Short mmCIF file of C-alpha atoms and ligand atoms in Angstrom, two decimals:
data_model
loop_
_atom_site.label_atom_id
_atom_site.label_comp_id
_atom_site.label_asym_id
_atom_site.label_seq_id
_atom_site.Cartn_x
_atom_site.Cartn_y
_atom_site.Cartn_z
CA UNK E 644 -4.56 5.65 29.38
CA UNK E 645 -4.45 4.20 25.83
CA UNK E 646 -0.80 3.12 25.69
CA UNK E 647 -0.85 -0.44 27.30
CA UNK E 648 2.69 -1.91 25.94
CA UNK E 649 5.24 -2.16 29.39
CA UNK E 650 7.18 0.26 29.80
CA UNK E 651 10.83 -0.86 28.55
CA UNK E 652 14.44 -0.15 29.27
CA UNK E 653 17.34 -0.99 27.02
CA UNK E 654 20.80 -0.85 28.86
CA UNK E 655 22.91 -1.00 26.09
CA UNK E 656 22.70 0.26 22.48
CA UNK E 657 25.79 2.16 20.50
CA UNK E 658 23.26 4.26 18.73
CA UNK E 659 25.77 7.34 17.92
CA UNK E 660 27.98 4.73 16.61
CA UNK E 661 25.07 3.93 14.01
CA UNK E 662 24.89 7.71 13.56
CA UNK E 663 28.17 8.97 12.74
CA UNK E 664 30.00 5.77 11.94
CA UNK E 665 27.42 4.23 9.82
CA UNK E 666 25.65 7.45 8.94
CA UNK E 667 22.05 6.06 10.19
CA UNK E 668 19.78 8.99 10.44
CA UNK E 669 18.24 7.60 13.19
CA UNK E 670 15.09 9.96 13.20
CA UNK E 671 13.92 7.90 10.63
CA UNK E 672 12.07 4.77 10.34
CA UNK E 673 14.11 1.58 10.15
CA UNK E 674 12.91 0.36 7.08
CA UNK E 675 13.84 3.79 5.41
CA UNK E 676 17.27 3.23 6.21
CA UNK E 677 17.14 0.03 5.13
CA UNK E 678 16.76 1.30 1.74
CA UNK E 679 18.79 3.83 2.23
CA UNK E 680 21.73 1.22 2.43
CA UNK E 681 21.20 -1.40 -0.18
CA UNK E 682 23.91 -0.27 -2.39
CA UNK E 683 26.40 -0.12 0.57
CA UNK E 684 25.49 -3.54 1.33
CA UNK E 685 28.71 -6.19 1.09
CA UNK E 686 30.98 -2.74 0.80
CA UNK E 687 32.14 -1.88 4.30
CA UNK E 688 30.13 -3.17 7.37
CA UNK E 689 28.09 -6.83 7.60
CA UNK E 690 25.09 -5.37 8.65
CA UNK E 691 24.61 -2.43 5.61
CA UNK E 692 20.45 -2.53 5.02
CA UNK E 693 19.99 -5.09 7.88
CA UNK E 694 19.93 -2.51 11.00
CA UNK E 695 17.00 -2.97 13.42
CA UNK E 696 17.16 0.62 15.94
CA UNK E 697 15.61 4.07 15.31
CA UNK E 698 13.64 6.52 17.60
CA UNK E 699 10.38 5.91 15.99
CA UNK E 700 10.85 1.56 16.56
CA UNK E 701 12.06 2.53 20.06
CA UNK E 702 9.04 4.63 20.95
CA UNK E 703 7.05 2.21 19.17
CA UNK E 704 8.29 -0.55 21.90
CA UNK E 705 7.85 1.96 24.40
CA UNK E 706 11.13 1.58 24.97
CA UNK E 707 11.21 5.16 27.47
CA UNK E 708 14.59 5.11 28.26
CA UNK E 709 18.12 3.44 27.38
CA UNK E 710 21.54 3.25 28.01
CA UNK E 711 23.72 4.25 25.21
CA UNK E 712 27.39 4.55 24.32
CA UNK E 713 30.43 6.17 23.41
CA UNK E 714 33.01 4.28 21.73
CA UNK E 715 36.46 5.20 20.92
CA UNK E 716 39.26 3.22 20.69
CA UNK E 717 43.07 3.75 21.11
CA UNK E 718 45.30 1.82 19.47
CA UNK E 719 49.21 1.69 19.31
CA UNK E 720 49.25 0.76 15.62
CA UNK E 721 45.85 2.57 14.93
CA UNK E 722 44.15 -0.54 12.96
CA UNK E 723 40.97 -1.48 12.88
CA UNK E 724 40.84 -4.68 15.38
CA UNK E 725 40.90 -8.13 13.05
CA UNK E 726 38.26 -9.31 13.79
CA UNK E 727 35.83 -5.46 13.87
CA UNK E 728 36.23 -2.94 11.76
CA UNK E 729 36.24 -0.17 14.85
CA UNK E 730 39.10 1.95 14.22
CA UNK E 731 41.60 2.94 16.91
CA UNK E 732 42.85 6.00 17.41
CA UNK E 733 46.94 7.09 17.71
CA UNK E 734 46.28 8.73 20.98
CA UNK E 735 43.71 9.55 23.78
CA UNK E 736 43.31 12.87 22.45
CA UNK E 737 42.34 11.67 19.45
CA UNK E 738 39.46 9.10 20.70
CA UNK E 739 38.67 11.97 23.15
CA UNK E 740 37.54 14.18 20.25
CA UNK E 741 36.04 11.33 18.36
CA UNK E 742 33.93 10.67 21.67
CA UNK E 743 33.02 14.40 21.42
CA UNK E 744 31.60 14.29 17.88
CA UNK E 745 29.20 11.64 19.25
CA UNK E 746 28.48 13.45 22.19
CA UNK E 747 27.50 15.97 19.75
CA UNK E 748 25.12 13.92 17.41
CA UNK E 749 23.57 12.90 21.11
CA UNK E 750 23.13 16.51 21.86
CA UNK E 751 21.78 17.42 18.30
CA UNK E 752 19.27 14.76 18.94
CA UNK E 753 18.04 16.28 22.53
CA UNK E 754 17.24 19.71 20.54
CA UNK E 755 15.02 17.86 18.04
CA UNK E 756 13.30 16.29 21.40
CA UNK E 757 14.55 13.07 20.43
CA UNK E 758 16.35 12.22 23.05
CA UNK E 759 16.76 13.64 26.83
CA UNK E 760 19.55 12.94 29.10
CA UNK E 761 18.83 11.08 32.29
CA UNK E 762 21.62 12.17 34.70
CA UNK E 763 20.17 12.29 38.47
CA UNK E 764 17.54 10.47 40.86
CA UNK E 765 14.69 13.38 40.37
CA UNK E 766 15.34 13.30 36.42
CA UNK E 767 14.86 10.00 36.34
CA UNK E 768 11.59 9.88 38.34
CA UNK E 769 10.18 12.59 36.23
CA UNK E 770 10.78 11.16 32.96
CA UNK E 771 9.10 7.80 34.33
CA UNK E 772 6.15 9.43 35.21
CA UNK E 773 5.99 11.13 31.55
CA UNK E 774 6.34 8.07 29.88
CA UNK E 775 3.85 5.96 31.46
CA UNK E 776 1.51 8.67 32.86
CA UNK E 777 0.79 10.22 29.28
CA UNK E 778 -1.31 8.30 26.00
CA UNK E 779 1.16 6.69 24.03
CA UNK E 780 -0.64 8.22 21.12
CA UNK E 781 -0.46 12.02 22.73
CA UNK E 782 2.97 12.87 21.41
CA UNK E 783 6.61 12.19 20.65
CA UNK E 784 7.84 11.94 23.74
CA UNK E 785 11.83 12.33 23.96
CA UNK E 786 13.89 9.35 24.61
CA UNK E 787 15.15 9.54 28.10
CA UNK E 788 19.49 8.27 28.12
CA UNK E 789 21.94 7.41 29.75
CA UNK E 790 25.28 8.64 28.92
CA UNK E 791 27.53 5.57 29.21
CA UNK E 792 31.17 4.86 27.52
CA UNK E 793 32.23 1.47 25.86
CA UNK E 794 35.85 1.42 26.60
CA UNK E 795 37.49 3.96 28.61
CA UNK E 796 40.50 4.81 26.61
CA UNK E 797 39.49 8.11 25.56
CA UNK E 798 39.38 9.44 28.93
CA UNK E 799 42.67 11.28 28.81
CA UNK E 800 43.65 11.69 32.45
CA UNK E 801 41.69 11.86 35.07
CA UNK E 802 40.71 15.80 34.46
CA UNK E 803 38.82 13.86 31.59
CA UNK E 804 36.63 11.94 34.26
CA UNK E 805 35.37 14.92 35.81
CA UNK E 806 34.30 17.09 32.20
CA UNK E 807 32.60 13.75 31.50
CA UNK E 808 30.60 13.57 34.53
CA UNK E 809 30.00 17.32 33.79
CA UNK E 810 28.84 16.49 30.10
CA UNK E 811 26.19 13.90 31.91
CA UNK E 812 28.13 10.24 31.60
CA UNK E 813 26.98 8.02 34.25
CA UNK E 814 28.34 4.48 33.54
CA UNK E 815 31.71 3.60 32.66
CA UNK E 816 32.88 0.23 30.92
CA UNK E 817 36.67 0.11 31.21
CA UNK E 818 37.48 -1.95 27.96
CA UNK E 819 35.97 -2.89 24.86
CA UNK E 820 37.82 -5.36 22.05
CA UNK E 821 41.54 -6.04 21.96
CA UNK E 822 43.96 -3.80 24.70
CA UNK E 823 43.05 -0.91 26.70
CA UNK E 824 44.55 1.50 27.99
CA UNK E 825 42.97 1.06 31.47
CA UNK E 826 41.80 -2.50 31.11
CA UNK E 827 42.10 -5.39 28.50
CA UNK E 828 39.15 -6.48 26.74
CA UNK E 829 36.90 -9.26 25.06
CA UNK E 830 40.11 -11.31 22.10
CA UNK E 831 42.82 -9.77 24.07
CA UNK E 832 46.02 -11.29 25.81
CA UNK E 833 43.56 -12.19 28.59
CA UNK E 834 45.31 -9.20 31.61
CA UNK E 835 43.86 -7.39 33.55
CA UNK E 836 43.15 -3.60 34.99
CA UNK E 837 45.97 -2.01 34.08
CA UNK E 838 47.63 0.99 36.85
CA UNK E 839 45.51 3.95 35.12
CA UNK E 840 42.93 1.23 35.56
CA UNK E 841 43.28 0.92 39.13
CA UNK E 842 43.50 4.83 39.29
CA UNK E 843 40.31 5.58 37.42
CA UNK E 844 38.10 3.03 39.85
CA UNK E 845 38.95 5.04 42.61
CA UNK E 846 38.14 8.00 41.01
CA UNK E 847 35.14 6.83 39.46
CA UNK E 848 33.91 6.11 43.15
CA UNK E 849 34.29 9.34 43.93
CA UNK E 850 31.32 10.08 41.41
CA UNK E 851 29.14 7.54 41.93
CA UNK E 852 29.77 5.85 38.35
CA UNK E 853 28.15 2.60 37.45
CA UNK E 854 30.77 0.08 36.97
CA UNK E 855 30.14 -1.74 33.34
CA UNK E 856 32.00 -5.06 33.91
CA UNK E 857 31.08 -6.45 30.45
CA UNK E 858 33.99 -6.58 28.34
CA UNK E 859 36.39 -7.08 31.26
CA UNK E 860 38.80 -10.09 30.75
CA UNK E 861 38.27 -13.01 33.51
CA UNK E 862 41.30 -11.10 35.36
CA UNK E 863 39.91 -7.83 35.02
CA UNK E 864 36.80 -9.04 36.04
CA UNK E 865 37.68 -9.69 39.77
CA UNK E 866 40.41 -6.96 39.89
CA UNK E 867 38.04 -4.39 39.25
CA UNK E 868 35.35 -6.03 41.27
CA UNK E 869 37.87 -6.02 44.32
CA UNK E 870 38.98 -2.10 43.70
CA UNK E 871 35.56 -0.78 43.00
CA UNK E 872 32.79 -0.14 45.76
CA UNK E 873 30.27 1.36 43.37
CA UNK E 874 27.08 0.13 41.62
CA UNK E 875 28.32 -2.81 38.87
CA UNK E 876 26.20 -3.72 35.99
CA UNK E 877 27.19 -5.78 33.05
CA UNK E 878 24.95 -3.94 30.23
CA UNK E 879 25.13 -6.44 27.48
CA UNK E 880 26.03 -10.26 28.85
CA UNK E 881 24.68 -13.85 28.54
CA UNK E 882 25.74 -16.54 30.24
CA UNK E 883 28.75 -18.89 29.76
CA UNK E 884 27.08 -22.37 30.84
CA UNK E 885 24.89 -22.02 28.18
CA UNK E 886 27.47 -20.55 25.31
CA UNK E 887 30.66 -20.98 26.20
CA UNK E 888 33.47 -18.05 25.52
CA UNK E 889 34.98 -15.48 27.09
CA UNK E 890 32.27 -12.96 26.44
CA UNK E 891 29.89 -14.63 28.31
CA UNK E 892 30.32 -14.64 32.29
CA UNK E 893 30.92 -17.77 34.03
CA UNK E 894 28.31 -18.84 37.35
CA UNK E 895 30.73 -17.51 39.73
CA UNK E 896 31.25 -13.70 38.00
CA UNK E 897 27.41 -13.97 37.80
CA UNK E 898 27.13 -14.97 41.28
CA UNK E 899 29.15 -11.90 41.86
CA UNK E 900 27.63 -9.37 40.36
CA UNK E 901 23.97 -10.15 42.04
CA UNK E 902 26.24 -10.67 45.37
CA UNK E 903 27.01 -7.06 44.69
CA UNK E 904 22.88 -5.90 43.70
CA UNK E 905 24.05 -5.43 40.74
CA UNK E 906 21.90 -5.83 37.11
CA UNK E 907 22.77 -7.95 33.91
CA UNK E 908 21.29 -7.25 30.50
CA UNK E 909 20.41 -9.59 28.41
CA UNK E 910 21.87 -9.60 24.72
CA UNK E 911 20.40 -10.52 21.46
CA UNK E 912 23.24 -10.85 19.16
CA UNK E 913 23.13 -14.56 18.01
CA UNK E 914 26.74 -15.06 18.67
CA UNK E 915 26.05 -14.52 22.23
CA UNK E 916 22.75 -16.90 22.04
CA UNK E 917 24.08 -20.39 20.39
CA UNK E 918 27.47 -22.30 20.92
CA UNK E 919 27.77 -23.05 17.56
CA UNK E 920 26.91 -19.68 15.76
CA UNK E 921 29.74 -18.06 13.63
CA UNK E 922 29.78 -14.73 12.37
CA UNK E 923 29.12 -13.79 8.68
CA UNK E 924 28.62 -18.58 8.31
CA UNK E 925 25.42 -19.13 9.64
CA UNK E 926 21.71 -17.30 9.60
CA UNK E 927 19.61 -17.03 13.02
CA UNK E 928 16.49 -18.95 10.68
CA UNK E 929 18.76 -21.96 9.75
CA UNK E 930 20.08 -22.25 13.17
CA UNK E 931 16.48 -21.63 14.61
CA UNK E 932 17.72 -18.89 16.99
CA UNK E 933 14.40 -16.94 18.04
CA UNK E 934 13.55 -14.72 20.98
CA UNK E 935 13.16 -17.72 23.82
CA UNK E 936 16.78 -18.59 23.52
CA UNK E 937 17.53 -14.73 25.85
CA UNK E 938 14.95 -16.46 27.96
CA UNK E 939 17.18 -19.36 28.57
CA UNK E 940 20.04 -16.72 30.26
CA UNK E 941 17.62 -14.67 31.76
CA UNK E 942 16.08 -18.01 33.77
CA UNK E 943 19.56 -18.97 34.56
CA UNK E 944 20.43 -15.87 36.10
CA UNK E 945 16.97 -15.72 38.06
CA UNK E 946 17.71 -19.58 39.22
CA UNK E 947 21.28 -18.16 40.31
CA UNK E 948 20.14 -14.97 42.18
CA UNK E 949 16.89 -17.24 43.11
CA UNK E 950 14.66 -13.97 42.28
CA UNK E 951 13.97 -12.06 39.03
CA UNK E 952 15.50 -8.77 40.38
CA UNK E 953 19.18 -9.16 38.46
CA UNK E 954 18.39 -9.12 35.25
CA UNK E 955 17.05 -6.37 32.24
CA UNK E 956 17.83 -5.84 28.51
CA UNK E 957 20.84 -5.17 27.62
CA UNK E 958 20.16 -5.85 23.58
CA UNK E 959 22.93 -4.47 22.14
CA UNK E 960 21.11 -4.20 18.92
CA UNK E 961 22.62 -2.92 15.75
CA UNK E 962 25.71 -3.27 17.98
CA UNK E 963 27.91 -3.80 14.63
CA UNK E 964 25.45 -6.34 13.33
CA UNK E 965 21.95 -6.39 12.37
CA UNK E 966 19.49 -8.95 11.46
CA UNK E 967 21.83 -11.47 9.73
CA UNK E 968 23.01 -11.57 13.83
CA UNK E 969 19.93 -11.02 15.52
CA UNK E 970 16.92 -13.46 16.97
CA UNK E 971 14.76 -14.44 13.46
CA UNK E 972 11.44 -13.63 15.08
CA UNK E 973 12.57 -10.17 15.58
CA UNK E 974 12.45 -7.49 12.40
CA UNK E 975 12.84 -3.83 14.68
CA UNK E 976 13.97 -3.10 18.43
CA UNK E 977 10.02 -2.81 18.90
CA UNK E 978 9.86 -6.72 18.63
CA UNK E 979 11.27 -6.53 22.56
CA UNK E 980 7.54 -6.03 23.66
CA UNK E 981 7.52 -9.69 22.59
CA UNK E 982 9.02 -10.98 25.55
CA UNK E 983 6.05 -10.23 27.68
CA UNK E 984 3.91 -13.35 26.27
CA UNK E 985 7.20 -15.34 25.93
CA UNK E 986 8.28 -14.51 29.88
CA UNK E 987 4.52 -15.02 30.93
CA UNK E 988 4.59 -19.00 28.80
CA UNK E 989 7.41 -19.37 30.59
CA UNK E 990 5.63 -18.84 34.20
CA UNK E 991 6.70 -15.66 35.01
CA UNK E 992 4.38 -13.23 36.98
CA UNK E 993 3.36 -9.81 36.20
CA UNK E 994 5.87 -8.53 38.72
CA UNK E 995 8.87 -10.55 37.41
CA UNK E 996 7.84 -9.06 34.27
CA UNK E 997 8.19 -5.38 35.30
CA UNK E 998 11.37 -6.56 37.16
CA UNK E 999 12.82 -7.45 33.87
CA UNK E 1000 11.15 -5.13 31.40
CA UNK E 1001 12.07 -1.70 33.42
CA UNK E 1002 12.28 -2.06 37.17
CA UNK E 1003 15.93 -3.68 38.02
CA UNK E 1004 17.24 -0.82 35.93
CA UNK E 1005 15.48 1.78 37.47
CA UNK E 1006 16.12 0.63 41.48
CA UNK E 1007 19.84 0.73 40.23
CA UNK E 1008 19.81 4.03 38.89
CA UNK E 1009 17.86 5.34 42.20
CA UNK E 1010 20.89 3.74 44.23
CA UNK E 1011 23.57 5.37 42.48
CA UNK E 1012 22.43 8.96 40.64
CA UNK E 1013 22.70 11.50 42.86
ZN1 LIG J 2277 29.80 -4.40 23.42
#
């Protein structure tokens, strides 16, 4: 046993977004593609030569396993949103395609033994034991993932559901930014589930889906709470009595989701970490935004739920922003393994440590795969 870094889980990164929408080869180190980006920097997205995810940072965390996304918007007008530049598609079939283009890049990735797909309880268990069974050193071991969709809007019809389960997804958020077509989102009118909202749920019951409430309005929030009867999670959320907005959940939807034993990941984009940070204004540094400020929501939820068993990563990193966005103290995704001295200053135990680091995510996954 040489590796002694905890083992990690990351419930939310978009990192076939950074593949085929930002063109990050993502085999590569971080700092390569850093370079690689310094004369697109200030010419289409904020966070050009600033990006902090790649396999060899994520193995280097020993982060074994994470959740990561689709995305793929429709839109009636087909801009980008105002305030992102995600682009939205003229119709489900389109986003459906798009979705399968990053399906592809995930599959691609599997045959290099990058990644591997983590779709059931016995895959899951296995993959575990690799991971913290083997020497770190030994070999590149794959990536184990979770299959999850940011928005649900390219799910056609509910045929769609069922070829998605097929091509391994396992959690489900119903909306991203702006309108959905089954839910509205984070800077939207503020309505709820929508009827092909309410229609999906059920379905998605049917397959034992994890719920992803984050990026549910307030409304959509408790509708879909009330419809579903699955696992919920909330992959990338902070909390609201600390920074105020409607991205962050209030005491009560947190209440709710632990009610329901479900798990909330922590985020580490700045915007979700200080009340006063604005986008593309201020610097993390300046505003002295470091890695303890998580550990302010993830304490909050523990004094909520009165245990440490509701609460995980949920980074989000390189989530459309990079280190002009991110905690200062952190350069790569690796940095996460500095939470264990931060979480142990703070008085947590070696348990509550594992609880956040890996274990919450794992006793979910064991109560809903198959
Ligand atoms: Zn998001």
């Amino acid at each position: 046993m040489i590796n002694r870094k905890r083992f990690i889980i990351d419930a939310h990164l978009d990192l076939a977004t950074n593949a085929m929408t930002l063109n990050r080869d993502l085999t590569q180190p971080v700092h390569d593609i850093r370079k690689k980006e310094i004369y697109l920097e200030w010419s289409d997205y904020q966070d050009r030569g600033k990006g902090t995810v790649a396999f060899p940072e994520i193995r280097n965390g020993n982060i074994g396993l994470v959740f990561t996304t689709m995305i793929s918007r429709v839109s009636k007008n087909g801009s980008p949103l105002d305030t992102l530049d995600l682009p939205g598609w003229h119709s489900p079939q389109q986003a459906y395609a798009n979705a399968m283009c990053q399906l592809e890049w995930y599959r691609q990735m599997e045959l290099l033994g990058e990644l591997v797909p983590i779709k059931t309880r016995a895959g899951l268990k296995e993959h575990f034991y690799k991971w913290t069974t083997d020497s770190f050193e030994e070999s590149k071991k794959p990536i184990g993932y979770v299959l999850a969709l940011e928005g649900a809007d390219s799910i056609i019809n509910l045929d769609y559901l069922y070829k998605y389960y097929d091509q391994g997804l396992r959690s489900i958020g119903l909306s991203h930014f702006g309108p959905g077509r089954y839910a509205a989102g984070t800077h939207s009118d503020g309505s709820g589930v929508t009827k092909l909202g309410i229609e999906l749920l059920k379905e998605m019951s049917k397959l034992n889906l994890i719920l992803d409430l984050t990026h549910l309005t307030d409304k959509g929030f408790f509708e879909a709470l009330d419809i579903y009867d699955g696992s919920v999670i909330a992959s990338h959320q902070n909390c609201r009595s600390l920074v105020p907005g409607e991205r962050q959940f209030s005491d009560e939807q947190l209440k709710q989701v632990i009610d329901r034993n479900g798990v909330i990941g922590g985020a580490l984009d700045t915007w979700m970490l200080h009340p006063d940070f604005k986008m593309g204004i201020d610097s993390p540094k300046d505003m002295g935004i470091n890695l303890e400020k998580l550990v302010d929501h993830i304490d909050h939820i523990c004094q909520i739920a009165g245990n440490s068993k509701h609460i995980g990563f949920g980074s989000d990193l390189d989530g459309l922003f990079g280190l002009e966005q991110t905690p200062y103290d952190m350069d790569t995704i690796s940095d996460l393994q500095k939470f264990e001295t931060i979480l142990k200053d703070r008085g947590y135990n070696d348990e509550d440590i594992d609880n956040v680091f890996y274990k919450n995510w794992i006793d979910l996954m064991n109560r809903t795969f198959d």
